[in-house]
Amino acid sequence: MDKQHMKFATKAIHAGQEPDPTTGAVMTPIYQTSTYWQASPGDHKGYEYSRGTNPTRKALEDCLAALENAKYGLAFSSGMGATDAVLRLLQPGDEVITGNDLYGGSYRIFTKVYAKYGIKFHFLDLSKPENILPHINDKTKLIWIETPTNPTMRIIDIEGVAKISKAHKLILAVDNTFASPYLQNPMDQGADIVMHSVTKYIGGHSDVVMGALLVNDDQLYKELWFVYNACGATPGPQDAFLVLRGIKTLHLRMKAHCENGEKVAQYLKNHPKIDKIYWPGFEDHPNHDIAKKQMRGFGGMVSITLKDADLAETFRVASSFKVFTLAESLGGVESLINHPVSMTHGSIPKEEREKVGVTDNLLRLSVGVEDIDDLLADLEQALA
Ligand SMILES: C=C(NCc1c(COP(=O)(O)O)cnc(C)c1O)C(=O)O
């Protein structure tokens, strides 16, 4: 059977990873080389220089493409490297529509790097796709969305935004980091580009920083490959090998993240010290119905605000955990807790972030795959 038509778990283990043609090695070897022999100038075996092409990285890119039902995959040295590559498709004067709740690093590259080159960004409430329409003009080129968003878990209707994007001949890029390919496939809902911080759920073990772009369109792939090779933010084969290894259990880990995430969310929903809780699986979560439509599960990310809004109390709670680790990042097997205002979203101005609920008393949980009893006991003691 063609591996592209296999189910997710089988693709995760096999797609892009035929036994090595030279040795028959079942696991893709780490091709730790920068360059490749040529019988005569230009007469090579498809590999010339590892910034552009490397067999271990190619296996990973083909696997990631298969998981997102895409034709092509490109891996970058970080999620921001992947984001940067998409922005390099733009020209001065172009405009981008994006959400008003998004990862701080994405906000930063938009406002502190590409605004300098004359790119204009509109940060909108994308809870309804039609909110986009008044902001589209002849300079608009790209729509960039995250869903669920980091950190307030806003759900954006990918299909609805894609309809508008296609009607106006724009590029729609979807940052699928929080869902992972296991829970959501934006390509199937009309996205032109799917982006991942592979650092997160896909690598899944907090041991690699990497990004990826998945595309179907030949011309778009050609333009992105040019940036990838010319600008060189490409990862090495050892990291590619680690991610290939992580991907093999992605389906098992995501099931465990979803199960633990739901139990943690249910535990926190009525906790006396919690004011707000953000988890797309709750029926009263904004756009829950869209989440049900476009996601196969609600994931392991949960954000909360404490009733006691004093910053010192938020810091006390954040520092009181014994199983959850206070650290940036998310999506690893270990549970993490993050204080976006002082850690991952510091580059977003206070007045902007508070409009969308990223307040001093907000904490973001990345619920891992530890035993749920230990996670709940840790929450109980830290919130006591
Ligand atoms: C490090 C964190 N985020 C990275 C991230 C990125 C950037 O990925 P990097 O691999 O860290 O460069 C892009 N998109 C989303 C939704 C992200 O969450 C964090 O939120 O703790």
mmCIF file of C-alpha atoms and ligand atoms in Angstrom:
data_model
loop_
_atom_site.group_PDB
_atom_site.id
_atom_site.type_symbol
_atom_site.label_atom_id
_atom_site.label_comp_id
_atom_site.label_asym_id
_atom_site.label_seq_id
_atom_site.Cartn_x
_atom_site.Cartn_y
_atom_site.Cartn_z
ATOM 1 C CA MET A 1 0.000 0.000 0.000
ATOM 2 C CA ASP A 2 1.248 3.500 -0.842
ATOM 3 C CA LYS A 3 2.519 4.983 2.432
ATOM 4 C CA GLN A 4 0.868 8.322 1.620
ATOM 5 C CA HIS A 5 -2.534 6.631 1.990
ATOM 6 C CA MET A 6 -1.738 4.879 5.241
ATOM 7 C CA LYS A 7 -3.260 6.066 8.529
ATOM 8 C CA PHE A 8 -1.484 8.663 10.676
ATOM 9 C CA ALA A 9 0.365 6.261 13.023
ATOM 10 C CA THR A 10 1.760 4.240 10.123
ATOM 11 C CA LYS A 11 2.844 7.372 8.251
ATOM 12 C CA ALA A 12 4.537 8.688 11.403
ATOM 13 C CA ILE A 13 6.638 5.528 11.578
ATOM 14 C CA HIS A 14 7.259 4.852 7.877
ATOM 15 C CA ALA A 15 6.639 7.888 5.615
ATOM 16 C CA GLY A 16 9.877 9.184 4.085
ATOM 17 C CA GLN A 17 11.862 6.409 5.760
ATOM 18 C CA GLU A 18 12.534 3.525 3.392
ATOM 19 C CA PRO A 19 15.340 1.222 4.604
ATOM 20 C CA ASP A 20 18.661 2.834 3.646
ATOM 21 C CA PRO A 21 19.395 1.922 0.002
ATOM 22 C CA THR A 22 23.118 1.357 0.690
ATOM 23 C CA THR A 23 23.027 -0.726 3.875
ATOM 24 C CA GLY A 24 19.384 -1.586 4.435
ATOM 25 C CA ALA A 25 19.475 0.246 7.767
ATOM 26 C CA VAL A 26 15.883 0.346 9.037
ATOM 27 C CA MET A 27 16.398 3.621 10.891
ATOM 28 C CA THR A 28 17.426 6.503 8.637
ATOM 29 C CA PRO A 29 21.169 7.058 9.124
ATOM 30 C CA ILE A 30 22.521 10.381 10.322
ATOM 31 C CA TYR A 31 24.317 11.689 7.249
ATOM 32 C CA GLN A 32 26.800 13.825 9.137
ATOM 33 C CA THR A 33 28.361 15.424 6.097
ATOM 34 C CA SER A 34 28.428 18.948 4.672
ATOM 35 C CA THR A 35 29.221 17.930 1.106
ATOM 36 C CA TYR A 36 28.908 15.095 -1.446
ATOM 37 C CA TRP A 37 31.193 13.566 -4.100
ATOM 38 C CA GLN A 38 30.538 14.414 -7.733
ATOM 39 C CA ALA A 39 31.810 12.070 -10.515
ATOM 40 C CA SER A 40 32.222 15.179 -12.652
ATOM 41 C CA PRO A 41 30.961 18.726 -12.089
ATOM 42 C CA GLY A 42 27.234 18.514 -11.606
ATOM 43 C CA ASP A 43 27.226 14.693 -11.873
ATOM 44 C CA HIS A 44 26.076 13.810 -8.291
ATOM 45 C CA LYS A 45 23.536 11.545 -6.599
ATOM 46 C CA GLY A 46 21.014 14.307 -5.895
ATOM 47 C CA TYR A 47 22.987 15.787 -2.996
ATOM 48 C CA GLU A 48 25.530 18.589 -3.395
ATOM 49 C CA TYR A 49 25.794 20.530 -0.103
ATOM 50 C CA SER A 50 23.963 19.979 3.198
ATOM 51 C CA ARG A 51 22.715 23.529 3.633
ATOM 52 C CA GLY A 52 20.432 22.773 0.677
ATOM 53 C CA THR A 53 19.925 18.995 0.784
ATOM 54 C CA ASN A 54 20.733 16.281 3.308
ATOM 55 C CA PRO A 55 19.306 12.720 3.234
ATOM 56 C CA THR A 56 18.428 12.596 6.957
ATOM 57 C CA ARG A 57 16.670 15.956 6.762
ATOM 58 C CA LYS A 58 14.937 14.931 3.521
ATOM 59 C CA ALA A 59 13.503 11.846 5.249
ATOM 60 C CA LEU A 60 12.123 14.096 7.991
ATOM 61 C CA GLU A 61 10.712 16.622 5.508
ATOM 62 C CA ASP A 62 8.965 13.862 3.561
ATOM 63 C CA CYS A 63 7.554 12.412 6.775
ATOM 64 C CA LEU A 64 6.257 15.799 7.963
ATOM 65 C CA ALA A 65 4.689 16.454 4.547
ATOM 66 C CA ALA A 66 2.901 13.082 4.732
ATOM 67 C CA LEU A 67 1.579 13.843 8.223
ATOM 68 C CA GLU A 68 0.111 17.176 7.031
ATOM 69 C CA ASN A 69 -1.199 15.670 3.758
ATOM 70 C CA ALA A 70 1.133 18.028 1.892
ATOM 71 C CA LYS A 71 3.301 17.487 -1.178
ATOM 72 C CA TYR A 72 6.438 19.166 0.134
ATOM 73 C CA GLY A 73 8.150 19.730 3.478
ATOM 74 C CA LEU A 74 10.977 22.087 4.440
ATOM 75 C CA ALA A 75 12.714 21.947 7.822
ATOM 76 C CA PHE A 76 14.307 25.002 9.440
ATOM 77 C CA SER A 77 16.604 25.516 12.418
ATOM 78 C CA SER A 78 13.687 26.825 14.497
ATOM 79 C CA GLY A 79 10.007 27.704 14.245
ATOM 80 C CA MET A 80 10.977 31.346 13.886
ATOM 81 C CA GLY A 81 13.299 30.349 11.065
ATOM 82 C CA ALA A 82 10.298 28.860 9.305
ATOM 83 C CA THR A 83 8.222 31.975 9.991
ATOM 84 C CA ASP A 84 11.049 34.148 8.652
ATOM 85 C CA ALA A 85 11.160 32.153 5.421
ATOM 86 C CA VAL A 86 7.488 32.838 4.741
ATOM 87 C CA LEU A 87 7.925 36.566 5.425
ATOM 88 C CA ARG A 88 10.832 36.659 2.943
ATOM 89 C CA LEU A 89 8.288 36.031 0.189
ATOM 90 C CA LEU A 90 6.975 39.568 0.767
ATOM 91 C CA GLN A 91 8.042 42.903 -0.733
ATOM 92 C CA PRO A 92 8.193 46.336 0.967
ATOM 93 C CA GLY A 93 4.692 47.813 0.998
ATOM 94 C CA ASP A 94 2.978 44.443 1.283
ATOM 95 C CA GLU A 95 0.445 43.938 4.072
ATOM 96 C CA VAL A 96 -0.236 40.975 6.354
ATOM 97 C CA ILE A 97 -3.394 40.115 8.272
ATOM 98 C CA THR A 98 -2.870 38.157 11.487
ATOM 99 C CA GLY A 99 -4.511 37.514 14.843
ATOM 100 C CA ASN A 100 -4.388 39.689 17.957
ATOM 101 C CA ASP A 101 -3.414 36.745 20.168
ATOM 102 C CA LEU A 102 -0.263 34.934 19.048
ATOM 103 C CA TYR A 103 3.136 33.736 20.191
ATOM 104 C CA GLY A 104 5.281 36.626 21.406
ATOM 105 C CA GLY A 105 8.127 35.691 19.066
ATOM 106 C CA SER A 106 5.823 35.872 16.070
ATOM 107 C CA TYR A 107 4.562 39.293 17.193
ATOM 108 C CA ARG A 108 8.205 40.343 17.643
ATOM 109 C CA ILE A 109 9.430 39.290 14.183
ATOM 110 C CA PHE A 110 6.409 41.003 12.642
ATOM 111 C CA THR A 111 6.746 44.297 14.508
ATOM 112 C CA LYS A 112 10.481 44.562 15.254
ATOM 113 C CA VAL A 113 12.011 42.953 12.139
ATOM 114 C CA TYR A 114 9.726 43.010 9.101
ATOM 115 C CA ALA A 115 7.960 46.305 9.878
ATOM 116 C CA LYS A 116 11.436 47.850 9.349
ATOM 117 C CA TYR A 117 11.352 46.540 5.778
ATOM 118 C CA GLY A 118 8.037 48.200 5.069
ATOM 119 C CA ILE A 119 5.689 45.295 5.725
ATOM 120 C CA LYS A 120 2.452 46.402 7.423
ATOM 121 C CA PHE A 121 0.738 44.058 9.871
ATOM 122 C CA HIS A 122 -2.908 44.127 10.982
ATOM 123 C CA PHE A 123 -3.539 42.371 14.314
ATOM 124 C CA LEU A 124 -7.222 41.456 14.303
ATOM 125 C CA ASP A 125 -9.834 39.614 16.317
ATOM 126 C CA LEU A 126 -10.205 36.600 14.010
ATOM 127 C CA SER A 127 -12.999 34.941 15.992
ATOM 128 C CA LYS A 128 -15.155 35.545 12.903
ATOM 129 C CA PRO A 129 -13.497 35.170 9.473
ATOM 130 C CA GLU A 130 -15.532 38.087 8.105
ATOM 131 C CA ASN A 131 -13.633 40.438 10.445
ATOM 132 C CA ILE A 132 -10.830 40.148 7.872
ATOM 133 C CA LEU A 133 -12.762 41.659 4.980
ATOM 134 C CA PRO A 134 -12.542 45.406 5.848
ATOM 135 C CA HIS A 135 -8.739 45.109 6.150
ATOM 136 C CA ILE A 136 -8.057 43.506 2.761
ATOM 137 C CA ASN A 137 -6.707 45.855 0.072
ATOM 138 C CA ASP A 138 -4.575 45.587 -3.067
ATOM 139 C CA LYS A 139 -1.408 45.429 -0.894
ATOM 140 C CA THR A 140 -2.562 42.488 1.203
ATOM 141 C CA LYS A 141 -0.528 39.372 0.393
ATOM 142 C CA LEU A 142 -0.560 37.048 3.417
ATOM 143 C CA ILE A 143 -2.898 35.901 6.157
ATOM 144 C CA TRP A 144 -1.028 34.345 9.107
ATOM 145 C CA ILE A 145 -3.032 32.548 11.797
ATOM 146 C CA GLU A 146 -2.401 30.361 14.814
ATOM 147 C CA THR A 147 -5.174 28.095 16.042
ATOM 148 C CA PRO A 148 -5.450 27.312 18.919
ATOM 149 C CA THR A 149 -3.627 30.561 19.754
ATOM 150 C CA ASN A 150 -0.750 30.958 22.199
ATOM 151 C CA PRO A 151 -1.631 31.450 25.056
ATOM 152 C CA THR A 152 -5.419 32.118 25.299
ATOM 153 C CA MET A 153 -6.379 29.164 23.087
ATOM 154 C CA ARG A 154 -8.535 31.174 20.664
ATOM 155 C CA ILE A 155 -10.004 29.019 17.884
ATOM 156 C CA ILE A 156 -9.984 30.406 14.354
ATOM 157 C CA ASP A 157 -12.126 28.875 11.595
ATOM 158 C CA ILE A 158 -9.451 27.726 9.131
ATOM 159 C CA GLU A 159 -11.946 26.826 6.405
ATOM 160 C CA GLY A 160 -13.750 30.130 6.781
ATOM 161 C CA VAL A 161 -10.522 32.135 6.566
ATOM 162 C CA ALA A 162 -9.322 29.968 3.652
ATOM 163 C CA LYS A 163 -12.464 30.804 1.635
ATOM 164 C CA ILE A 164 -11.751 34.509 2.037
ATOM 165 C CA SER A 165 -8.038 34.053 1.342
ATOM 166 C CA LYS A 166 -8.680 32.150 -1.888
ATOM 167 C CA ALA A 167 -11.349 34.593 -3.044
ATOM 168 C CA HIS A 168 -8.816 37.420 -2.711
ATOM 169 C CA LYS A 169 -5.878 35.386 -4.090
ATOM 170 C CA LEU A 170 -3.904 35.684 -0.826
ATOM 171 C CA ILE A 171 -1.544 33.185 0.807
ATOM 172 C CA LEU A 172 -2.951 31.583 3.980
ATOM 173 C CA ALA A 173 -0.328 30.315 6.419
ATOM 174 C CA VAL A 174 -1.464 28.403 9.512
ATOM 175 C CA ASP A 175 0.816 27.936 12.521
ATOM 176 C CA ASN A 176 -0.340 24.455 13.635
ATOM 177 C CA THR A 177 2.060 24.176 16.592
ATOM 178 C CA PHE A 178 -0.478 23.943 19.429
ATOM 179 C CA ALA A 179 -2.562 21.228 17.729
ATOM 180 C CA SER A 180 0.146 19.158 15.986
ATOM 181 C CA PRO A 181 -0.601 17.237 12.771
ATOM 182 C CA TYR A 182 -2.246 14.530 14.855
ATOM 183 C CA LEU A 183 -5.108 16.770 15.961
ATOM 184 C CA GLN A 184 -5.462 19.154 13.022
ATOM 185 C CA ASN A 185 -4.481 19.346 9.316
ATOM 186 C CA PRO A 186 -4.936 22.925 8.041
ATOM 187 C CA MET A 187 -3.922 21.919 4.500
ATOM 188 C CA ASP A 188 -7.115 19.846 4.303
ATOM 189 C CA GLN A 189 -9.082 22.940 5.329
ATOM 190 C CA GLY A 190 -7.641 25.200 2.650
ATOM 191 C CA ALA A 191 -4.336 26.488 4.015
ATOM 192 C CA ASP A 192 -1.537 27.170 1.510
ATOM 193 C CA ILE A 193 1.255 26.818 4.059
ATOM 194 C CA VAL A 194 1.298 24.899 7.353
ATOM 195 C CA MET A 195 3.996 25.980 9.788
ATOM 196 C CA HIS A 196 5.197 24.171 12.902
ATOM 197 C CA SER A 197 7.504 24.869 15.750
ATOM 198 C CA VAL A 198 8.783 21.292 15.559
ATOM 199 C CA THR A 199 10.457 22.063 18.874
ATOM 200 C CA LYS A 200 7.108 21.378 20.499
ATOM 201 C CA TYR A 201 4.782 18.351 20.097
ATOM 202 C CA ILE A 202 6.384 16.967 16.936
ATOM 203 C CA GLY A 203 9.841 16.611 18.501
ATOM 204 C CA GLY A 204 8.044 16.000 21.755
ATOM 205 C CA HIS A 205 11.007 15.564 24.115
ATOM 206 C CA SER A 206 12.278 19.121 24.658
ATOM 207 C CA ASP A 207 15.619 18.130 23.104
ATOM 208 C CA VAL A 208 15.482 19.867 19.704
ATOM 209 C CA VAL A 209 14.746 23.360 18.389
ATOM 210 C CA MET A 210 13.393 23.142 14.848
ATOM 211 C CA GLY A 211 10.707 24.513 12.502
ATOM 212 C CA ALA A 212 8.922 23.288 9.410
ATOM 213 C CA LEU A 213 6.851 24.509 6.496
ATOM 214 C CA LEU A 214 4.513 22.188 4.582
ATOM 215 C CA VAL A 215 3.114 23.214 1.173
ATOM 216 C CA ASN A 216 1.286 21.728 -1.813
ATOM 217 C CA ASP A 217 1.706 24.344 -4.538
ATOM 218 C CA ASP A 218 4.737 23.695 -6.784
ATOM 219 C CA GLN A 219 5.530 27.389 -7.380
ATOM 220 C CA LEU A 220 5.181 28.276 -3.678
ATOM 221 C CA TYR A 221 7.486 25.370 -2.806
ATOM 222 C CA LYS A 222 10.020 26.564 -5.399
ATOM 223 C CA GLU A 223 10.032 30.066 -3.911
ATOM 224 C CA LEU A 224 10.307 28.774 -0.332
ATOM 225 C CA TRP A 225 13.057 26.315 -1.275
ATOM 226 C CA PHE A 226 14.995 29.188 -2.823
ATOM 227 C CA VAL A 227 14.790 31.113 0.498
ATOM 228 C CA TYR A 228 15.629 27.931 2.472
ATOM 229 C CA ASN A 229 18.781 27.303 0.419
ATOM 230 C CA ALA A 230 19.820 30.935 -0.138
ATOM 231 C CA CYS A 231 19.269 32.132 3.453
ATOM 232 C CA GLY A 232 20.423 28.898 5.054
ATOM 233 C CA ALA A 233 18.373 28.549 8.230
ATOM 234 C CA THR A 234 18.422 24.768 7.791
ATOM 235 C CA PRO A 235 18.872 22.222 10.604
ATOM 236 C CA GLY A 236 21.551 19.549 10.843
ATOM 237 C CA PRO A 237 21.096 15.791 10.416
ATOM 238 C CA GLN A 238 21.444 14.941 14.104
ATOM 239 C CA ASP A 239 18.465 17.127 15.006
ATOM 240 C CA ALA A 240 16.564 15.719 12.035
ATOM 241 C CA PHE A 241 17.264 12.201 13.348
ATOM 242 C CA LEU A 242 16.049 13.129 16.848
ATOM 243 C CA VAL A 243 12.803 14.536 15.435
ATOM 244 C CA LEU A 244 12.265 11.449 13.236
ATOM 245 C CA ARG A 245 12.655 9.418 16.414
ATOM 246 C CA GLY A 246 10.181 11.632 18.309
ATOM 247 C CA ILE A 247 7.596 11.511 15.517
ATOM 248 C CA LYS A 248 7.334 7.722 15.795
ATOM 249 C CA THR A 249 5.371 8.105 19.049
ATOM 250 C CA LEU A 250 3.558 11.364 18.195
ATOM 251 C CA HIS A 251 0.186 9.605 17.925
ATOM 252 C CA LEU A 252 0.649 7.860 21.288
ATOM 253 C CA ARG A 253 1.885 11.034 23.005
ATOM 254 C CA MET A 254 -0.924 13.212 21.636
ATOM 255 C CA LYS A 255 -3.542 10.755 22.928
ATOM 256 C CA ALA A 256 -1.932 10.954 26.379
ATOM 257 C CA HIS A 257 -1.633 14.779 26.190
ATOM 258 C CA CYS A 258 -5.340 15.015 25.294
ATOM 259 C CA GLU A 259 -6.421 12.657 28.095
ATOM 260 C CA ASN A 260 -4.299 14.424 30.720
ATOM 261 C CA GLY A 261 -5.187 17.857 29.341
ATOM 262 C CA GLU A 262 -8.896 17.182 29.716
ATOM 263 C CA LYS A 263 -8.513 15.885 33.281
ATOM 264 C CA VAL A 264 -6.398 18.883 34.288
ATOM 265 C CA ALA A 265 -8.881 21.281 32.672
ATOM 266 C CA GLN A 266 -11.817 19.626 34.435
ATOM 267 C CA TYR A 267 -9.931 19.788 37.760
ATOM 268 C CA LEU A 268 -9.176 23.485 37.334
ATOM 269 C CA LYS A 269 -12.563 24.537 35.948
ATOM 270 C CA ASN A 270 -14.219 24.898 39.323
ATOM 271 C CA HIS A 271 -11.122 25.439 41.459
ATOM 272 C CA PRO A 272 -11.773 28.191 44.045
ATOM 273 C CA LYS A 273 -8.532 30.004 43.177
ATOM 274 C CA ILE A 274 -9.042 30.032 39.398
ATOM 275 C CA ASP A 275 -10.795 32.936 37.713
ATOM 276 C CA LYS A 276 -10.654 32.084 33.974
ATOM 277 C CA ILE A 277 -9.685 28.881 32.237
ATOM 278 C CA TYR A 278 -8.886 28.567 28.532
ATOM 279 C CA TRP A 279 -9.279 25.070 27.039
ATOM 280 C CA PRO A 280 -11.051 24.541 23.684
ATOM 281 C CA GLY A 281 -12.727 21.337 24.886
ATOM 282 C CA PHE A 282 -15.189 23.179 27.111
ATOM 283 C CA GLU A 283 -18.584 23.773 25.462
ATOM 284 C CA ASP A 284 -18.501 27.380 26.691
ATOM 285 C CA HIS A 285 -15.060 28.015 25.165
ATOM 286 C CA PRO A 286 -15.445 30.603 22.330
ATOM 287 C CA ASN A 287 -15.715 28.808 18.955
ATOM 288 C CA HIS A 288 -15.870 25.386 20.668
ATOM 289 C CA ASP A 289 -18.024 24.224 17.758
ATOM 290 C CA ILE A 290 -15.275 25.231 15.292
ATOM 291 C CA ALA A 291 -12.719 23.381 17.424
ATOM 292 C CA LYS A 292 -14.910 20.275 17.285
ATOM 293 C CA LYS A 293 -15.180 20.629 13.519
ATOM 294 C CA GLN A 294 -11.486 21.150 12.725
ATOM 295 C CA MET A 295 -9.702 19.329 15.537
ATOM 296 C CA ARG A 296 -9.641 15.608 16.371
ATOM 297 C CA GLY A 297 -9.009 16.315 20.037
ATOM 298 C CA PHE A 298 -8.533 19.393 22.206
ATOM 299 C CA GLY A 299 -4.865 18.981 23.092
ATOM 300 C CA GLY A 300 -2.786 19.396 26.205
ATOM 301 C CA MET A 301 -2.518 23.180 26.463
ATOM 302 C CA VAL A 302 -4.506 24.853 29.249
ATOM 303 C CA SER A 303 -4.268 28.484 30.372
ATOM 304 C CA ILE A 304 -5.668 29.909 33.598
ATOM 305 C CA THR A 305 -5.900 33.196 35.447
ATOM 306 C CA LEU A 306 -5.749 33.327 39.222
ATOM 307 C CA LYS A 307 -8.474 35.114 41.175
ATOM 308 C CA ASP A 308 -5.759 36.737 43.267
ATOM 309 C CA ALA A 309 -4.375 38.991 40.535
ATOM 310 C CA ASP A 310 -1.382 40.086 42.610
ATOM 311 C CA LEU A 311 1.797 39.412 40.611
ATOM 312 C CA ALA A 312 3.602 38.133 43.692
ATOM 313 C CA GLU A 313 0.898 35.479 44.174
ATOM 314 C CA THR A 314 1.169 34.460 40.509
ATOM 315 C CA PHE A 315 4.933 34.122 40.896
ATOM 316 C CA ARG A 316 4.493 32.174 44.152
ATOM 317 C CA VAL A 317 2.143 29.695 42.497
ATOM 318 C CA ALA A 318 4.305 29.388 39.368
ATOM 319 C CA SER A 319 7.340 28.611 41.530
ATOM 320 C CA SER A 320 5.543 26.116 43.787
ATOM 321 C CA PHE A 321 5.239 23.166 41.410
ATOM 322 C CA LYS A 322 7.184 19.951 41.918
ATOM 323 C CA VAL A 323 6.167 17.976 38.806
ATOM 324 C CA PHE A 324 5.246 20.811 36.415
ATOM 325 C CA THR A 325 8.514 22.564 35.459
ATOM 326 C CA LEU A 326 8.554 26.368 35.269
ATOM 327 C CA ALA A 327 10.099 26.881 31.832
ATOM 328 C CA GLU A 328 9.440 28.273 28.375
ATOM 329 C CA SER A 329 8.276 26.000 25.552
ATOM 330 C CA LEU A 330 5.541 23.358 25.401
ATOM 331 C CA GLY A 331 4.571 20.028 23.887
ATOM 332 C CA GLY A 332 7.188 17.848 25.518
ATOM 333 C CA VAL A 333 6.516 14.675 27.485
ATOM 334 C CA GLU A 334 7.202 16.620 30.695
ATOM 335 C CA SER A 335 4.581 19.041 32.017
ATOM 336 C CA LEU A 336 5.617 22.686 31.868
ATOM 337 C CA ILE A 337 4.214 25.870 33.343
ATOM 338 C CA ASN A 338 4.868 29.281 31.855
ATOM 339 C CA HIS A 339 4.124 32.883 32.821
ATOM 340 C CA PRO A 340 3.629 34.465 29.380
ATOM 341 C CA VAL A 341 3.856 38.095 30.545
ATOM 342 C CA SER A 342 7.374 37.654 31.926
ATOM 343 C CA MET A 343 8.563 34.731 29.769
ATOM 344 C CA THR A 344 7.225 34.086 26.245
ATOM 345 C CA HIS A 345 5.092 37.133 25.521
ATOM 346 C CA GLY A 346 7.258 39.884 26.991
ATOM 347 C CA SER A 347 7.684 41.503 23.572
ATOM 348 C CA ILE A 348 3.964 42.271 23.327
ATOM 349 C CA PRO A 349 3.116 45.744 24.734
ATOM 350 C CA LYS A 350 1.030 45.592 27.931
ATOM 351 C CA GLU A 351 -1.922 47.474 26.404
ATOM 352 C CA GLU A 352 -2.002 45.094 23.415
ATOM 353 C CA ARG A 353 -1.705 41.839 25.371
ATOM 354 C CA GLU A 354 -4.199 42.873 28.049
ATOM 355 C CA LYS A 355 -6.832 43.492 25.345
ATOM 356 C CA VAL A 356 -6.828 39.752 24.651
ATOM 357 C CA GLY A 357 -6.536 38.591 28.256
ATOM 358 C CA VAL A 358 -2.789 38.014 28.519
ATOM 359 C CA THR A 359 -2.669 39.534 31.991
ATOM 360 C CA ASP A 360 -0.135 39.407 34.809
ATOM 361 C CA ASN A 361 -2.108 36.644 36.544
ATOM 362 C CA LEU A 362 -2.263 34.329 33.512
ATOM 363 C CA LEU A 363 -0.379 31.022 33.649
ATOM 364 C CA ARG A 364 -0.055 28.595 30.732
ATOM 365 C CA LEU A 365 0.181 24.852 31.311
ATOM 366 C CA SER A 366 1.635 22.374 28.836
ATOM 367 C CA VAL A 367 0.193 19.158 30.252
ATOM 368 C CA GLY A 368 2.614 16.291 29.720
ATOM 369 C CA VAL A 369 2.233 12.523 29.793
ATOM 370 C CA GLU A 370 3.120 11.874 33.404
ATOM 371 C CA ASP A 371 0.683 9.909 35.583
ATOM 372 C CA ILE A 372 -2.401 12.119 35.962
ATOM 373 C CA ASP A 373 -2.621 11.455 39.717
ATOM 374 C CA ASP A 374 0.786 13.073 40.187
ATOM 375 C CA LEU A 375 -0.165 16.043 38.012
ATOM 376 C CA LEU A 376 -3.404 16.678 39.908
ATOM 377 C CA ALA A 377 -1.647 16.295 43.254
ATOM 378 C CA ASP A 378 0.957 18.831 42.095
ATOM 379 C CA LEU A 379 -1.750 21.297 41.067
ATOM 380 C CA GLU A 380 -3.508 20.822 44.404
ATOM 381 C CA GLN A 381 -0.392 21.571 46.450
ATOM 382 C CA ALA A 382 0.754 24.487 44.296
ATOM 383 C CA LEU A 383 -2.679 26.139 44.408
ATOM 384 C CA ALA A 384 -3.206 25.488 48.126
HETATM 385 C C1 LIG B 1 8.736 28.830 22.849
HETATM 386 C C2 LIG B 1 7.431 29.014 22.716
HETATM 387 N N1 LIG B 1 6.819 29.103 21.526
HETATM 388 C C3 LIG B 1 7.461 28.930 20.290
HETATM 389 C C4 LIG B 1 6.515 29.082 19.116
HETATM 390 C C5 LIG B 1 7.025 29.417 17.851
HETATM 391 C C6 LIG B 1 8.531 29.592 17.631
HETATM 392 O O1 LIG B 1 9.137 28.334 17.572
HETATM 393 P P1 LIG B 1 10.673 28.137 17.936
HETATM 394 O O2 LIG B 1 10.954 26.681 17.547
HETATM 395 O O3 LIG B 1 10.780 28.357 19.435
HETATM 396 O O4 LIG B 1 11.489 29.131 17.128
HETATM 397 C C7 LIG B 1 6.156 29.570 16.796
HETATM 398 N N2 LIG B 1 4.802 29.417 16.943
HETATM 399 C C8 LIG B 1 4.280 29.090 18.154
HETATM 400 C C9 LIG B 1 2.806 28.928 18.294
HETATM 401 C C10 LIG B 1 5.122 28.920 19.272
HETATM 402 O O5 LIG B 1 4.573 28.601 20.467
HETATM 403 C C11 LIG B 1 6.523 29.147 23.882
HETATM 404 O O6 LIG B 1 5.367 29.628 23.652
HETATM 405 O O7 LIG B 1 6.899 28.756 24.986
#
